[in-house]
């Protein structure tokens, strides 16, 4: 069979794929772009316990939105689902940009996050429809670069926009970019995926979103204000989680497939990805605010300082593929990255406790970012390796997307609670500020335990056999 035919893309596919990846970049960028803006938002709209929900609301609704919109794509088609996701994202951006107060801003971020869930998940579905197997590795590498670039550019772009314009510019910029993506989606070719009858598990999504929101808000109320209502919310959230698990076990098309999650390799790698993403997003959102307070930096300066951590992620992400070519086993890399991550997170905490110079703290954050970058590619490769048949591949990748979003939600919320307790959000806090890195240290410890429990399966088809050199002749040549 002609190799060109095997690897060729359908007509119009490149434009649709480019639009989907641009939407993925925009959704990933929005996770960290507001980090340098927290100080300005608190100054304009007020701080207090609601401030952490500027980040958390986006992540909570993205967690529920990703599986819902992915399921909707099976019912109404890929492009309509992508347009709905984009519409929600742009609408939420407008609500956030015009918000008269913090509650309206949080509401806008919730709408924006629902759309971002679809923008983050649907490109993987479209790639599965359009890209031949022989070329999917290349697209996976591009997607890893997109996530890394979004993480690296988010704080820097946010800082520049806030210093030169206003924090609302972060949201207004999404309108022209959203229009460009919409034109690409409309002009791109069809995916060729057949629609099938599938029930969207809206009840499962509602139970999950309610459980996460109530639990996190309850913990936030207890830690920041000691309010009795915090216990009510916490108990309500904890009560919804068993209902969600029961729904997953009984729903015909569950939000999170139980069959896939019970596969040990997939479950442990998904747990590792959740912890890694949580540590990453938590510090990317709240570390700039600490540096602003501790070193009297501007928003742009904190964005540049955070580049050390994010540069570590970008550079280290390209190391595992080279290692795996010679030794195609992912477990040693995960164990080494998680173990070093625990040490680096504790080192960052020590630096903050001793009020170390900014350069020392940036270096510690950069080493921690390198630990995350080493692990990120392995989670996807190991999951694809465990679910090699096409029937389970989509569900397995869906679990990874879900757990990645869950990790961001947990990390940003836990670190935000510490930020409020330490007085970084405009409240009278009494917690030691060095505890800001504690959630990252705990999450890295859990990731290490997951790595220790993993089985050591070789990556099928990943090892490259180098051609043997011909034996030397009589003349030594």
Tab-separated table of C-alpha atoms in Angstrom:
chain	number	residue	atom	x	y	z
A	1	UNK	CA	0.000	0.000	0.000
A	2	UNK	CA	1.230	3.499	-0.865
A	3	UNK	CA	2.655	5.147	2.273
A	4	UNK	CA	1.392	8.566	1.127
A	5	UNK	CA	-2.191	7.272	1.084
A	6	UNK	CA	-1.858	5.714	4.500
A	7	UNK	CA	-0.681	8.957	6.101
A	8	UNK	CA	-2.716	11.440	4.017
A	9	UNK	CA	-5.278	13.677	5.717
A	10	UNK	CA	-8.793	14.173	4.291
A	11	UNK	CA	-9.557	17.368	2.394
A	12	UNK	CA	-10.117	20.300	4.734
A	13	UNK	CA	-8.753	18.378	7.725
A	14	UNK	CA	-5.640	20.539	8.271
A	15	UNK	CA	-7.766	23.663	8.751
A	16	UNK	CA	-10.130	21.962	11.191
A	17	UNK	CA	-7.228	20.440	13.118
A	18	UNK	CA	-5.478	23.815	13.284
A	19	UNK	CA	-8.661	25.448	14.616
A	20	UNK	CA	-9.088	22.704	17.213
A	21	UNK	CA	-5.490	23.049	18.403
A	22	UNK	CA	-5.816	26.819	18.599
A	23	UNK	CA	-8.908	26.347	20.760
A	24	UNK	CA	-6.944	23.916	22.948
A	25	UNK	CA	-4.192	26.516	23.321
A	26	UNK	CA	-6.705	29.208	24.286
A	27	UNK	CA	-8.342	26.993	26.923
A	28	UNK	CA	-4.970	25.985	28.390
A	29	UNK	CA	-3.730	29.592	28.358
A	30	UNK	CA	-6.715	30.731	30.401
A	31	UNK	CA	-5.697	28.466	33.295
A	32	UNK	CA	-2.584	30.482	34.111
A	33	UNK	CA	-2.992	33.862	32.407
A	34	UNK	CA	-4.843	35.305	35.414
A	35	UNK	CA	-2.068	34.535	37.911
A	36	UNK	CA	-0.438	37.984	37.648
A	37	UNK	CA	-3.905	39.622	37.599
A	38	UNK	CA	-5.040	38.477	41.036
A	39	UNK	CA	-3.630	41.547	42.742
A	40	UNK	CA	-5.381	43.904	40.311
A	41	UNK	CA	-8.652	42.005	40.554
A	42	UNK	CA	-8.537	42.183	44.349
A	43	UNK	CA	-7.814	45.933	44.180
A	44	UNK	CA	-10.674	46.665	41.740
A	45	UNK	CA	-13.370	44.191	42.809
A	46	UNK	CA	-12.330	43.343	46.375
A	47	UNK	CA	-10.551	40.323	47.800
A	48	UNK	CA	-11.672	37.942	50.492
A	49	UNK	CA	-12.658	34.288	50.456
A	50	UNK	CA	-14.352	34.547	47.046
A	51	UNK	CA	-11.121	35.518	45.255
A	52	UNK	CA	-9.758	31.937	44.897
A	53	UNK	CA	-12.938	31.043	43.002
A	54	UNK	CA	-11.842	33.237	40.098
A	55	UNK	CA	-9.499	30.352	39.272
A	56	UNK	CA	-11.473	27.496	40.820
A	57	UNK	CA	-14.812	28.192	39.085
A	58	UNK	CA	-13.112	27.883	35.698
A	59	UNK	CA	-11.512	24.572	36.598
A	60	UNK	CA	-14.616	23.043	38.228
A	61	UNK	CA	-16.858	23.654	35.216
A	62	UNK	CA	-14.097	22.591	32.808
A	63	UNK	CA	-13.902	19.280	34.677
A	64	UNK	CA	-17.589	18.599	34.128
A	65	UNK	CA	-17.747	20.226	30.684
A	66	UNK	CA	-15.068	18.057	29.054
A	67	UNK	CA	-16.900	14.694	29.254
A	68	UNK	CA	-20.330	16.256	28.608
A	69	UNK	CA	-19.276	18.026	25.419
A	70	UNK	CA	-17.292	14.984	24.290
A	71	UNK	CA	-20.439	12.875	24.633
A	72	UNK	CA	-22.480	15.568	22.887
A	73	UNK	CA	-20.071	15.374	19.942
A	74	UNK	CA	-21.182	11.760	19.400
A	75	UNK	CA	-24.802	12.899	19.189
A	76	UNK	CA	-24.709	16.131	17.136
A	77	UNK	CA	-21.294	15.874	15.469
A	78	UNK	CA	-17.796	17.150	16.161
A	79	UNK	CA	-18.000	20.596	14.591
A	80	UNK	CA	-21.325	21.638	16.199
A	81	UNK	CA	-20.024	20.535	19.606
A	82	UNK	CA	-16.813	22.498	19.034
A	83	UNK	CA	-18.820	25.600	18.088
A	84	UNK	CA	-20.955	25.267	21.236
A	85	UNK	CA	-17.786	24.992	23.323
A	86	UNK	CA	-16.314	28.062	21.650
A	87	UNK	CA	-19.554	30.004	22.126
A	88	UNK	CA	-19.616	29.262	25.856
A	89	UNK	CA	-15.958	30.237	26.188
A	90	UNK	CA	-16.451	33.594	24.433
A	91	UNK	CA	-19.694	34.332	26.309
A	92	UNK	CA	-17.969	33.665	29.633
A	93	UNK	CA	-15.116	35.964	28.582
A	94	UNK	CA	-17.552	38.818	27.925
A	95	UNK	CA	-19.318	38.283	31.269
A	96	UNK	CA	-15.974	38.274	33.097
A	97	UNK	CA	-14.659	41.363	31.295
A	98	UNK	CA	-17.779	43.402	32.110
A	99	UNK	CA	-18.232	42.062	35.663
A	100	UNK	CA	-19.180	44.828	38.140
A	101	UNK	CA	-18.093	42.740	41.116
A	102	UNK	CA	-16.388	39.547	42.197
A	103	UNK	CA	-19.536	37.343	42.120
A	104	UNK	CA	-20.194	38.265	38.471
A	105	UNK	CA	-16.552	37.616	37.603
A	106	UNK	CA	-16.738	34.156	39.182
A	107	UNK	CA	-19.957	33.454	37.252
A	108	UNK	CA	-18.299	34.491	33.995
A	109	UNK	CA	-15.338	32.259	34.724
A	110	UNK	CA	-17.722	29.340	35.342
A	111	UNK	CA	-19.354	29.802	31.925
A	112	UNK	CA	-15.950	30.237	30.329
A	113	UNK	CA	-14.685	27.054	31.982
A	114	UNK	CA	-17.622	25.002	30.672
A	115	UNK	CA	-16.638	25.947	27.132
A	116	UNK	CA	-12.964	25.368	27.868
A	117	UNK	CA	-13.759	21.789	28.859
A	118	UNK	CA	-14.981	21.120	25.328
A	119	UNK	CA	-12.113	23.030	23.715
A	120	UNK	CA	-9.656	20.898	25.717
A	121	UNK	CA	-11.227	17.511	24.977
A	122	UNK	CA	-12.659	17.706	21.443
A	123	UNK	CA	-9.332	18.138	19.585
A	124	UNK	CA	-8.311	14.667	20.823
A	125	UNK	CA	-11.575	13.251	19.448
A	126	UNK	CA	-11.092	15.007	16.097
A	127	UNK	CA	-7.517	13.741	15.820
A	128	UNK	CA	-8.832	10.209	16.369
A	129	UNK	CA	-11.296	10.757	13.515
A	130	UNK	CA	-8.991	12.374	10.980
A	131	UNK	CA	-5.356	11.484	11.650
A	132	UNK	CA	-4.001	8.092	10.521
A	133	UNK	CA	-2.309	6.023	13.203
A	134	UNK	CA	1.098	6.513	11.590
A	135	UNK	CA	0.919	10.272	12.198
A	136	UNK	CA	-0.717	10.456	15.631
A	137	UNK	CA	2.602	10.465	17.475
A	138	UNK	CA	3.517	13.700	15.698
A	139	UNK	CA	0.242	15.322	16.690
A	140	UNK	CA	0.685	14.145	20.277
A	141	UNK	CA	4.061	15.886	20.365
A	142	UNK	CA	2.478	19.083	19.041
A	143	UNK	CA	-0.250	18.939	21.697
A	144	UNK	CA	2.354	18.530	24.436
A	145	UNK	CA	4.106	21.610	23.059
A	146	UNK	CA	0.816	23.519	23.017
A	147	UNK	CA	0.191	22.776	26.707
A	148	UNK	CA	3.750	23.728	27.587
A	149	UNK	CA	3.645	26.915	25.519
A	150	UNK	CA	0.328	27.935	27.057
A	151	UNK	CA	1.699	27.383	30.547
A	152	UNK	CA	4.834	29.364	29.729
A	153	UNK	CA	3.136	32.252	27.926
A	154	UNK	CA	0.104	32.578	30.229
A	155	UNK	CA	1.698	34.401	33.168
A	156	UNK	CA	3.975	36.448	30.897
A	157	UNK	CA	1.171	37.534	28.554
A	158	UNK	CA	-1.103	38.221	31.507
A	159	UNK	CA	1.515	40.367	33.194
A	160	UNK	CA	2.185	42.422	30.048
A	161	UNK	CA	-1.517	42.972	29.320
A	162	UNK	CA	-2.250	43.986	32.914
A	163	UNK	CA	0.700	46.399	33.186
A	164	UNK	CA	0.052	48.082	29.827
A	165	UNK	CA	-3.740	47.908	29.641
A	166	UNK	CA	-5.986	46.391	32.322
A	167	UNK	CA	-6.798	42.948	33.694
A	168	UNK	CA	-10.007	42.919	31.622
A	169	UNK	CA	-7.837	42.836	28.477
A	170	UNK	CA	-7.100	39.196	29.312
A	171	UNK	CA	-10.751	38.436	28.559
A	172	UNK	CA	-11.336	40.856	25.667
A	173	UNK	CA	-8.468	39.264	23.742
A	174	UNK	CA	-10.478	36.027	23.543
A	175	UNK	CA	-13.057	37.614	21.233
A	176	UNK	CA	-10.900	38.111	18.090
A	177	UNK	CA	-9.101	34.830	18.729
A	178	UNK	CA	-12.444	33.070	19.144
A	179	UNK	CA	-13.654	34.524	15.838
A	180	UNK	CA	-10.546	33.216	14.105
A	181	UNK	CA	-11.128	29.738	15.536
A	182	UNK	CA	-14.795	29.809	14.490
A	183	UNK	CA	-13.833	30.635	10.900
A	184	UNK	CA	-11.427	27.699	10.874
A	185	UNK	CA	-14.054	25.315	12.239
A	186	UNK	CA	-16.678	26.429	9.702
A	187	UNK	CA	-14.267	26.304	6.757
A	188	UNK	CA	-12.677	22.989	7.734
A	189	UNK	CA	-13.750	19.667	6.314
A	190	UNK	CA	-16.081	17.171	7.940
A	191	UNK	CA	-14.614	14.730	10.424
A	192	UNK	CA	-16.139	11.722	8.765
A	193	UNK	CA	-17.184	10.293	12.120
A	194	UNK	CA	-20.592	8.740	12.142
A	195	UNK	CA	-23.059	9.961	14.703
A	196	UNK	CA	-24.479	7.400	17.082
A	197	UNK	CA	-27.252	7.403	19.589
A	198	UNK	CA	-25.768	8.177	22.965
A	199	UNK	CA	-27.249	9.569	26.133
A	200	UNK	CA	-25.326	12.508	27.540
A	201	UNK	CA	-24.824	11.877	31.255
A	202	UNK	CA	-25.934	15.320	32.438
A	203	UNK	CA	-26.955	13.918	35.839
A	204	UNK	CA	-23.478	12.477	36.396
A	205	UNK	CA	-21.911	15.796	35.437
A	206	UNK	CA	-24.240	17.706	37.768
A	207	UNK	CA	-23.442	15.358	40.668
A	208	UNK	CA	-19.713	15.675	40.074
A	209	UNK	CA	-19.744	19.468	39.711
A	210	UNK	CA	-21.925	19.794	42.799
A	211	UNK	CA	-19.706	17.483	44.847
A	212	UNK	CA	-16.523	19.334	43.874
A	213	UNK	CA	-17.968	22.819	44.316
A	214	UNK	CA	-19.643	22.095	47.669
A	215	UNK	CA	-16.585	20.340	49.103
A	216	UNK	CA	-14.119	23.017	48.058
A	217	UNK	CA	-16.386	25.874	49.123
A	218	UNK	CA	-16.975	24.169	52.478
A	219	UNK	CA	-13.243	23.768	53.104
A	220	UNK	CA	-12.709	27.368	52.034
A	221	UNK	CA	-15.375	28.657	54.462
A	222	UNK	CA	-13.920	26.621	57.339
A	223	UNK	CA	-10.320	27.675	56.779
A	224	UNK	CA	-10.879	31.337	55.958
A	225	UNK	CA	-13.798	32.316	58.178
A	226	UNK	CA	-14.538	29.350	60.430
A	227	UNK	CA	-18.188	29.654	59.425
A	228	UNK	CA	-20.601	26.913	60.517
A	229	UNK	CA	-22.016	26.884	56.986
A	230	UNK	CA	-18.676	25.407	55.910
A	231	UNK	CA	-19.519	22.154	57.674
A	232	UNK	CA	-22.904	22.003	55.931
A	233	UNK	CA	-21.302	22.507	52.517
A	234	UNK	CA	-18.522	20.044	53.261
A	235	UNK	CA	-20.934	17.314	54.359
A	236	UNK	CA	-23.153	17.989	51.340
A	237	UNK	CA	-20.196	17.679	48.997
A	238	UNK	CA	-18.941	14.489	50.605
A	239	UNK	CA	-22.452	13.060	50.372
A	240	UNK	CA	-22.647	13.746	46.633
A	241	UNK	CA	-19.463	11.825	45.803
A	242	UNK	CA	-20.965	8.372	46.617
A	243	UNK	CA	-24.002	9.283	44.508
A	244	UNK	CA	-21.682	10.144	41.634
A	245	UNK	CA	-19.848	6.812	41.985
A	246	UNK	CA	-23.174	4.968	42.013
A	247	UNK	CA	-24.225	6.872	38.895
A	248	UNK	CA	-21.012	5.871	37.114
A	249	UNK	CA	-21.665	2.219	37.905
A	250	UNK	CA	-25.265	2.276	36.619
A	251	UNK	CA	-25.384	4.828	33.798
A	252	UNK	CA	-25.462	3.368	30.246
A	253	UNK	CA	-22.916	5.986	29.131
A	254	UNK	CA	-21.206	7.087	32.348
A	255	UNK	CA	-19.310	10.338	32.599
A	256	UNK	CA	-16.173	8.457	33.705
A	257	UNK	CA	-16.066	4.826	32.455
A	258	UNK	CA	-15.660	2.491	35.413
A	259	UNK	CA	-14.271	-0.306	33.230
A	260	UNK	CA	-11.346	1.828	32.144
A	261	UNK	CA	-10.680	3.306	35.567
A	262	UNK	CA	-10.380	-0.179	37.117
A	263	UNK	CA	-7.418	-1.037	34.842
A	264	UNK	CA	-4.453	-0.565	37.237
A	265	UNK	CA	-2.020	0.981	34.759
A	266	UNK	CA	-4.563	3.520	33.529
A	267	UNK	CA	-5.798	4.314	37.029
A	268	UNK	CA	-2.320	4.861	38.483
A	269	UNK	CA	-1.134	6.984	35.561
A	270	UNK	CA	-4.320	9.029	35.696
A	271	UNK	CA	-3.720	9.573	39.424
A	272	UNK	CA	-0.136	10.623	38.711
A	273	UNK	CA	-1.272	13.059	36.023
A	274	UNK	CA	-3.909	14.512	38.363
A	275	UNK	CA	-1.319	15.155	41.087
A	276	UNK	CA	1.245	16.594	38.680
A	277	UNK	CA	-1.267	18.930	37.068
A	278	UNK	CA	-2.594	19.980	40.470
A	279	UNK	CA	0.857	20.921	41.740
A	280	UNK	CA	1.610	22.764	38.489
A	281	UNK	CA	-1.595	24.806	38.243
A	282	UNK	CA	-1.733	25.574	41.970
A	283	UNK	CA	1.702	27.215	41.976
A	284	UNK	CA	1.307	28.803	38.526
A	285	UNK	CA	-1.834	30.626	39.708
A	286	UNK	CA	-0.767	31.652	43.237
A	287	UNK	CA	3.041	31.853	43.294
A	288	UNK	CA	3.023	35.150	41.321
A	289	UNK	CA	0.796	36.756	43.952
A	290	UNK	CA	3.221	35.693	46.701
A	291	UNK	CA	6.181	37.118	44.770
A	292	UNK	CA	4.305	40.393	44.266
A	293	UNK	CA	3.835	40.713	48.042
A	294	UNK	CA	7.275	39.424	49.064
A	295	UNK	CA	9.456	41.270	46.535
A	296	UNK	CA	7.244	44.209	45.490
A	297	UNK	CA	7.167	43.112	41.844
A	298	UNK	CA	4.876	44.297	39.094
A	299	UNK	CA	2.539	41.876	37.318
A	300	UNK	CA	4.877	41.657	34.317
A	301	UNK	CA	7.888	41.022	36.566
A	302	UNK	CA	6.131	38.166	38.358
A	303	UNK	CA	5.182	36.697	34.992
A	304	UNK	CA	8.821	36.734	33.925
A	305	UNK	CA	9.885	35.234	37.265
A	306	UNK	CA	7.460	32.360	36.775
A	307	UNK	CA	9.043	31.627	33.399
A	308	UNK	CA	11.782	29.737	35.257
A	309	UNK	CA	9.327	27.113	36.477
A	310	UNK	CA	7.558	26.887	33.151
A	311	UNK	CA	10.795	26.739	31.169
A	312	UNK	CA	11.722	23.705	33.245
A	313	UNK	CA	8.506	22.008	32.107
A	314	UNK	CA	9.077	22.815	28.428
A	315	UNK	CA	12.720	21.706	28.287
A	316	UNK	CA	12.338	18.551	30.386
A	317	UNK	CA	9.298	17.341	28.401
A	318	UNK	CA	11.573	16.514	25.451
A	319	UNK	CA	13.941	14.359	27.523
A	320	UNK	CA	11.754	11.223	28.055
A	321	UNK	CA	11.284	10.458	24.324
A	322	UNK	CA	15.051	10.190	23.934
A	323	UNK	CA	15.380	7.977	27.004
A	324	UNK	CA	12.512	5.740	25.913
A	325	UNK	CA	14.092	5.116	22.518
A	326	UNK	CA	16.856	3.217	24.318
A	327	UNK	CA	14.919	1.934	27.322
A	328	UNK	CA	11.145	1.853	26.583
A	329	UNK	CA	9.968	1.640	30.209
A	330	UNK	CA	8.013	4.564	31.629
A	331	UNK	CA	7.990	3.559	35.326
A	332	UNK	CA	11.585	4.587	36.195
A	333	UNK	CA	11.011	8.068	34.753
A	334	UNK	CA	7.776	8.547	36.699
A	335	UNK	CA	9.388	7.384	39.948
A	336	UNK	CA	12.445	9.594	39.469
A	337	UNK	CA	10.365	12.635	38.505
A	338	UNK	CA	7.935	12.250	41.406
A	339	UNK	CA	10.682	11.616	43.965
A	340	UNK	CA	12.666	14.615	42.803
A	341	UNK	CA	9.429	16.617	42.759
A	342	UNK	CA	8.863	15.970	46.460
A	343	UNK	CA	12.406	17.143	47.238
A	344	UNK	CA	12.101	20.268	45.051
A	345	UNK	CA	8.709	21.227	46.516
A	346	UNK	CA	10.125	20.926	50.030
A	347	UNK	CA	13.128	22.978	48.883
A	348	UNK	CA	10.818	25.716	47.605
A	349	UNK	CA	9.007	25.706	50.941
A	350	UNK	CA	12.333	26.039	52.774
A	351	UNK	CA	13.377	28.911	50.540
A	352	UNK	CA	10.134	30.743	51.222
A	353	UNK	CA	10.412	30.087	54.963
A	354	UNK	CA	13.975	31.466	55.070
A	355	UNK	CA	13.001	34.421	52.840
A	356	UNK	CA	15.592	33.414	50.263
A	357	UNK	CA	16.334	35.833	47.391
A	358	UNK	CA	14.008	35.769	44.401
A	359	UNK	CA	16.649	34.114	42.199
A	360	UNK	CA	16.941	31.172	44.596
A	361	UNK	CA	13.174	30.691	44.703
A	362	UNK	CA	12.930	30.936	40.898
A	363	UNK	CA	15.648	28.290	40.566
A	364	UNK	CA	13.818	25.970	42.984
A	365	UNK	CA	10.582	26.466	41.050
A	366	UNK	CA	12.451	25.765	37.797
A	367	UNK	CA	13.763	22.443	39.106
A	368	UNK	CA	10.261	21.530	40.255
A	369	UNK	CA	8.921	22.364	36.786
A	370	UNK	CA	11.572	20.095	35.242
A	371	UNK	CA	10.290	17.220	37.399
A	372	UNK	CA	6.763	17.769	36.058
A	373	UNK	CA	7.994	18.055	32.478
A	374	UNK	CA	9.795	14.716	32.769
A	375	UNK	CA	6.581	12.974	33.816
A	376	UNK	CA	3.898	14.520	31.589
A	377	UNK	CA	4.631	12.544	28.356
A	378	UNK	CA	4.882	9.243	30.213
A	379	UNK	CA	1.334	9.355	31.572
A	380	UNK	CA	-0.157	9.559	28.070
A	381	UNK	CA	2.188	6.975	26.567
A	382	UNK	CA	1.564	4.489	29.383
A	383	UNK	CA	-2.210	4.924	29.087
A	384	UNK	CA	-2.169	4.445	25.313
A	385	UNK	CA	0.016	1.387	25.820
A	386	UNK	CA	-2.465	-0.114	28.305
A	387	UNK	CA	-5.473	0.525	26.036
A	388	UNK	CA	-4.083	-0.420	22.646
A	389	UNK	CA	-7.376	-1.529	21.108
A	390	UNK	CA	-9.524	1.159	19.510
A	391	UNK	CA	-12.571	0.335	21.634
A	392	UNK	CA	-10.942	1.448	24.882
A	393	UNK	CA	-8.535	4.103	23.585
A	394	UNK	CA	-11.053	6.934	23.507
A	395	UNK	CA	-12.374	6.134	26.973
A	396	UNK	CA	-8.844	5.901	28.371
A	397	UNK	CA	-7.827	9.268	26.903
A	398	UNK	CA	-11.102	10.691	28.225
A	399	UNK	CA	-10.176	9.537	31.726
A	400	UNK	CA	-6.809	11.290	31.408
A	401	UNK	CA	-8.487	14.529	30.305
A	402	UNK	CA	-10.937	14.264	33.190
A	403	UNK	CA	-8.206	13.624	35.767
A	404	UNK	CA	-6.040	16.417	34.361
A	405	UNK	CA	-8.938	18.837	34.860
A	406	UNK	CA	-9.619	17.414	38.319
A	407	UNK	CA	-5.985	17.916	39.240
A	408	UNK	CA	-6.028	21.547	38.175
A	409	UNK	CA	-9.185	22.115	40.195
A	410	UNK	CA	-7.776	20.471	43.334
A	411	UNK	CA	-4.382	22.161	43.048
A	412	UNK	CA	-5.702	25.666	42.449
A	413	UNK	CA	-8.296	25.310	45.201
A	414	UNK	CA	-5.945	23.865	47.827
A	415	UNK	CA	-3.242	26.436	47.100
A	416	UNK	CA	-5.867	29.186	47.029
A	417	UNK	CA	-7.111	28.187	50.463
A	418	UNK	CA	-3.543	28.484	51.779
A	419	UNK	CA	-3.178	31.863	50.045
A	420	UNK	CA	-6.309	33.124	51.802
A	421	UNK	CA	-5.136	31.732	55.142
A	422	UNK	CA	-1.766	33.461	54.695
A	423	UNK	CA	-3.386	36.826	53.952
A	424	UNK	CA	-2.352	37.010	50.280
A	425	UNK	CA	-5.952	37.532	49.098
A	426	UNK	CA	-6.637	40.697	51.068
A	427	UNK	CA	-7.738	38.893	54.215
A	428	UNK	CA	-6.263	38.971	57.720
A	429	UNK	CA	-4.473	35.639	57.630
A	430	UNK	CA	-2.280	34.027	60.224
A	431	UNK	CA	-0.883	31.035	58.363
A	432	UNK	CA	2.850	30.906	57.481
A	433	UNK	CA	3.230	32.000	53.878
A	434	UNK	CA	5.695	29.189	53.111
A	435	UNK	CA	2.765	26.751	53.343
A	436	UNK	CA	1.850	27.940	49.828
A	437	UNK	CA	4.088	25.181	48.444
A	438	UNK	CA	2.704	22.518	50.804
A	439	UNK	CA	-0.105	21.331	48.456
A	440	UNK	CA	2.488	20.754	45.720
A	441	UNK	CA	4.649	18.707	48.102
A	442	UNK	CA	1.675	16.566	49.195
A	443	UNK	CA	0.532	15.999	45.604
A	444	UNK	CA	4.040	14.992	44.546
A	445	UNK	CA	4.176	12.514	47.441
A	446	UNK	CA	0.911	10.923	46.240
A	447	UNK	CA	2.305	10.828	42.689
A	448	UNK	CA	5.393	9.027	44.005
A	449	UNK	CA	3.208	6.431	45.727
A	450	UNK	CA	1.341	5.886	42.444
A	451	UNK	CA	4.667	5.447	40.645
A	452	UNK	CA	5.863	2.910	43.195
A	453	UNK	CA	2.663	0.904	42.715
A	454	UNK	CA	2.884	0.844	38.899
A	455	UNK	CA	3.708	-2.334	37.015
A	456	UNK	CA	6.710	-2.072	34.687
A	457	UNK	CA	5.232	-2.687	31.219
A	458	UNK	CA	7.425	-1.972	28.168
A	459	UNK	CA	6.029	0.456	25.616
A	460	UNK	CA	4.953	-1.588	22.599
A	461	UNK	CA	6.286	-0.227	19.325
A	462	UNK	CA	8.274	2.533	20.986
A	463	UNK	CA	11.748	0.970	20.988
A	464	UNK	CA	13.824	1.772	17.938
A	465	UNK	CA	16.208	-0.869	16.744
A	466	UNK	CA	19.303	0.686	15.273
A	467	UNK	CA	20.768	-1.175	12.299
A	468	UNK	CA	23.801	-3.197	13.244
A	469	UNK	CA	27.103	-2.075	11.807
A	470	UNK	CA	28.629	-4.479	9.282
A	471	UNK	CA	31.454	-6.587	10.616
A	472	UNK	CA	34.897	-5.253	9.913
A	473	UNK	CA	36.673	-6.884	6.989
A	474	UNK	CA	40.222	-8.097	6.840
A	475	UNK	CA	41.411	-4.568	6.226
A	476	UNK	CA	39.746	-3.215	9.353
A	477	UNK	CA	37.195	-1.246	7.293
